[in-house]
Amino acid sequence: YIKTKFFRYLVGILKVSQNIYQNVYEFVPLQNFTQKSDIDWSKPIPIINKQLYKKYKLTKKEIEFIEDSIKSME
């Protein structure tokens, strides 16, 4: 989850330095990582990103912004 662009974008909104404080996770939604999850966590990171974008109903413009501004970790 922490390798996804979705997660890292949401952390980046509140992260203003290299130090990480608890508050930077304020916008990051908790996820269900069990077999009953609506996200297939066994998929590659780009596919998981797409699932998260769909789950949280991001617009095409929002998705493009995240994809353009956050580097992949793979």
PDB file of C-alpha atoms in Angstrom:
ATOM      1  CA  TYR A   1       0.000   0.000   0.000  1.00  0.00           C
ATOM      2  CA  ILE A   2       2.780   2.441   0.865  1.00  0.00           C
ATOM      3  CA  LYS A   3       4.339   1.909  -2.573  1.00  0.00           C
ATOM      4  CA  THR A   4       1.203   3.156  -4.343  1.00  0.00           C
ATOM      5  CA  LYS A   5       1.098   6.610  -5.848  1.00  0.00           C
ATOM      6  CA  PHE A   6      -2.302   7.051  -4.172  1.00  0.00           C
ATOM      7  CA  PHE A   7      -0.859   6.566  -0.673  1.00  0.00           C
ATOM      8  CA  ARG A   8       2.261   8.637  -1.308  1.00  0.00           C
ATOM      9  CA  TYR A   9       0.264  11.516  -2.794  1.00  0.00           C
ATOM     10  CA  LEU A  10      -2.004  11.667   0.258  1.00  0.00           C
ATOM     11  CA  VAL A  11       0.998  11.627   2.612  1.00  0.00           C
ATOM     12  CA  GLY A  12       2.686  14.299   0.511  1.00  0.00           C
ATOM     13  CA  ILE A  13      -0.179  16.727   1.019  1.00  0.00           C
ATOM     14  CA  LEU A  14       0.782  17.231   4.680  1.00  0.00           C
ATOM     15  CA  LYS A  15       4.481  16.312   4.582  1.00  0.00           C
ATOM     16  CA  VAL A  16       6.531  19.511   4.589  1.00  0.00           C
ATOM     17  CA  SER A  17       9.952  18.137   5.547  1.00  0.00           C
ATOM     18  CA  GLN A  18      11.929  14.916   5.596  1.00  0.00           C
ATOM     19  CA  ASN A  19      10.658  14.244   9.113  1.00  0.00           C
ATOM     20  CA  ILE A  20       7.528  12.135   9.245  1.00  0.00           C
ATOM     21  CA  TYR A  21       5.022  12.863  11.959  1.00  0.00           C
ATOM     22  CA  GLN A  22       1.766  11.067  12.650  1.00  0.00           C
ATOM     23  CA  ASN A  23      -0.312  13.878  11.196  1.00  0.00           C
ATOM     24  CA  VAL A  24       0.958  13.238   7.636  1.00  0.00           C
ATOM     25  CA  TYR A  25      -1.244  10.125   7.547  1.00  0.00           C
ATOM     26  CA  GLU A  26      -4.392  12.097   8.321  1.00  0.00           C
ATOM     27  CA  PHE A  27      -5.795  11.841   4.765  1.00  0.00           C
ATOM     28  CA  VAL A  28      -4.721   8.217   4.160  1.00  0.00           C
ATOM     29  CA  PRO A  29      -7.721   5.879   4.430  1.00  0.00           C
ATOM     30  CA  LEU A  30      -7.343   2.615   6.295  1.00  0.00           C
ATOM     31  CA  GLN A  31      -7.624  -0.439   4.080  1.00  0.00           C
ATOM     32  CA  ASN A  32      -8.819  -3.992   4.462  1.00  0.00           C
ATOM     33  CA  PHE A  33      -5.888  -6.265   3.594  1.00  0.00           C
ATOM     34  CA  THR A  34      -7.785  -9.523   4.045  1.00  0.00           C
ATOM     35  CA  GLN A  35      -9.119 -11.839   1.343  1.00  0.00           C
ATOM     36  CA  LYS A  36     -12.472 -10.010   1.618  1.00  0.00           C
ATOM     37  CA  SER A  37     -10.969  -6.693   0.513  1.00  0.00           C
ATOM     38  CA  ASP A  38     -12.411  -4.878  -2.486  1.00  0.00           C
ATOM     39  CA  ILE A  39      -8.797  -4.321  -3.615  1.00  0.00           C
ATOM     40  CA  ASP A  40      -6.767  -7.231  -4.985  1.00  0.00           C
ATOM     41  CA  TRP A  41      -3.482  -6.638  -3.148  1.00  0.00           C
ATOM     42  CA  SER A  42      -1.736  -9.442  -5.060  1.00  0.00           C
ATOM     43  CA  LYS A  43      -1.741  -7.385  -8.267  1.00  0.00           C
ATOM     44  CA  PRO A  44       1.152  -5.182  -9.428  1.00  0.00           C
ATOM     45  CA  ILE A  45       1.316  -1.661  -7.938  1.00  0.00           C
ATOM     46  CA  PRO A  46       0.009   0.134 -11.092  1.00  0.00           C
ATOM     47  CA  ILE A  47      -3.107  -2.079 -11.035  1.00  0.00           C
ATOM     48  CA  ILE A  48      -3.592  -1.464  -7.310  1.00  0.00           C
ATOM     49  CA  ASN A  49      -3.359   2.279  -7.991  1.00  0.00           C
ATOM     50  CA  LYS A  50      -6.143   1.972 -10.578  1.00  0.00           C
ATOM     51  CA  GLN A  51      -8.289   0.010  -8.124  1.00  0.00           C
ATOM     52  CA  LEU A  52      -7.772   2.683  -5.451  1.00  0.00           C
ATOM     53  CA  TYR A  53      -8.590   5.506  -7.889  1.00  0.00           C
ATOM     54  CA  LYS A  54     -11.813   3.732  -8.808  1.00  0.00           C
ATOM     55  CA  LYS A  55     -12.700   2.918  -5.182  1.00  0.00           C
ATOM     56  CA  TYR A  56     -12.347   6.552  -4.133  1.00  0.00           C
ATOM     57  CA  LYS A  57     -13.985   7.886  -7.312  1.00  0.00           C
ATOM     58  CA  LEU A  58     -11.111  10.100  -8.397  1.00  0.00           C
ATOM     59  CA  THR A  59     -11.719  12.120 -11.537  1.00  0.00           C
ATOM     60  CA  LYS A  60      -9.613  11.701 -14.657  1.00  0.00           C
ATOM     61  CA  LYS A  61      -7.997  15.061 -13.912  1.00  0.00           C
ATOM     62  CA  GLU A  62      -7.118  14.022 -10.334  1.00  0.00           C
ATOM     63  CA  ILE A  63      -5.671  10.730 -11.561  1.00  0.00           C
ATOM     64  CA  GLU A  64      -3.576  12.475 -14.213  1.00  0.00           C
ATOM     65  CA  PHE A  65      -2.248  14.914 -11.612  1.00  0.00           C
ATOM     66  CA  ILE A  66      -1.215  12.099  -9.258  1.00  0.00           C
ATOM     67  CA  GLU A  67       0.294  10.023 -12.058  1.00  0.00           C
ATOM     68  CA  ASP A  68       2.296  13.010 -13.343  1.00  0.00           C
ATOM     69  CA  SER A  69       3.492  14.280  -9.976  1.00  0.00           C
ATOM     70  CA  ILE A  70       4.382  11.059  -8.099  1.00  0.00           C
ATOM     71  CA  LYS A  71       7.225   8.819  -9.273  1.00  0.00           C
ATOM     72  CA  SER A  72       6.809   5.057  -9.377  1.00  0.00           C
ATOM     73  CA  MET A  73       8.599   2.976  -6.758  1.00  0.00           C
ATOM     74  CA  GLU A  74       8.903  -0.157  -8.880  1.00  0.00           C
TER      75      GLU A  74
END
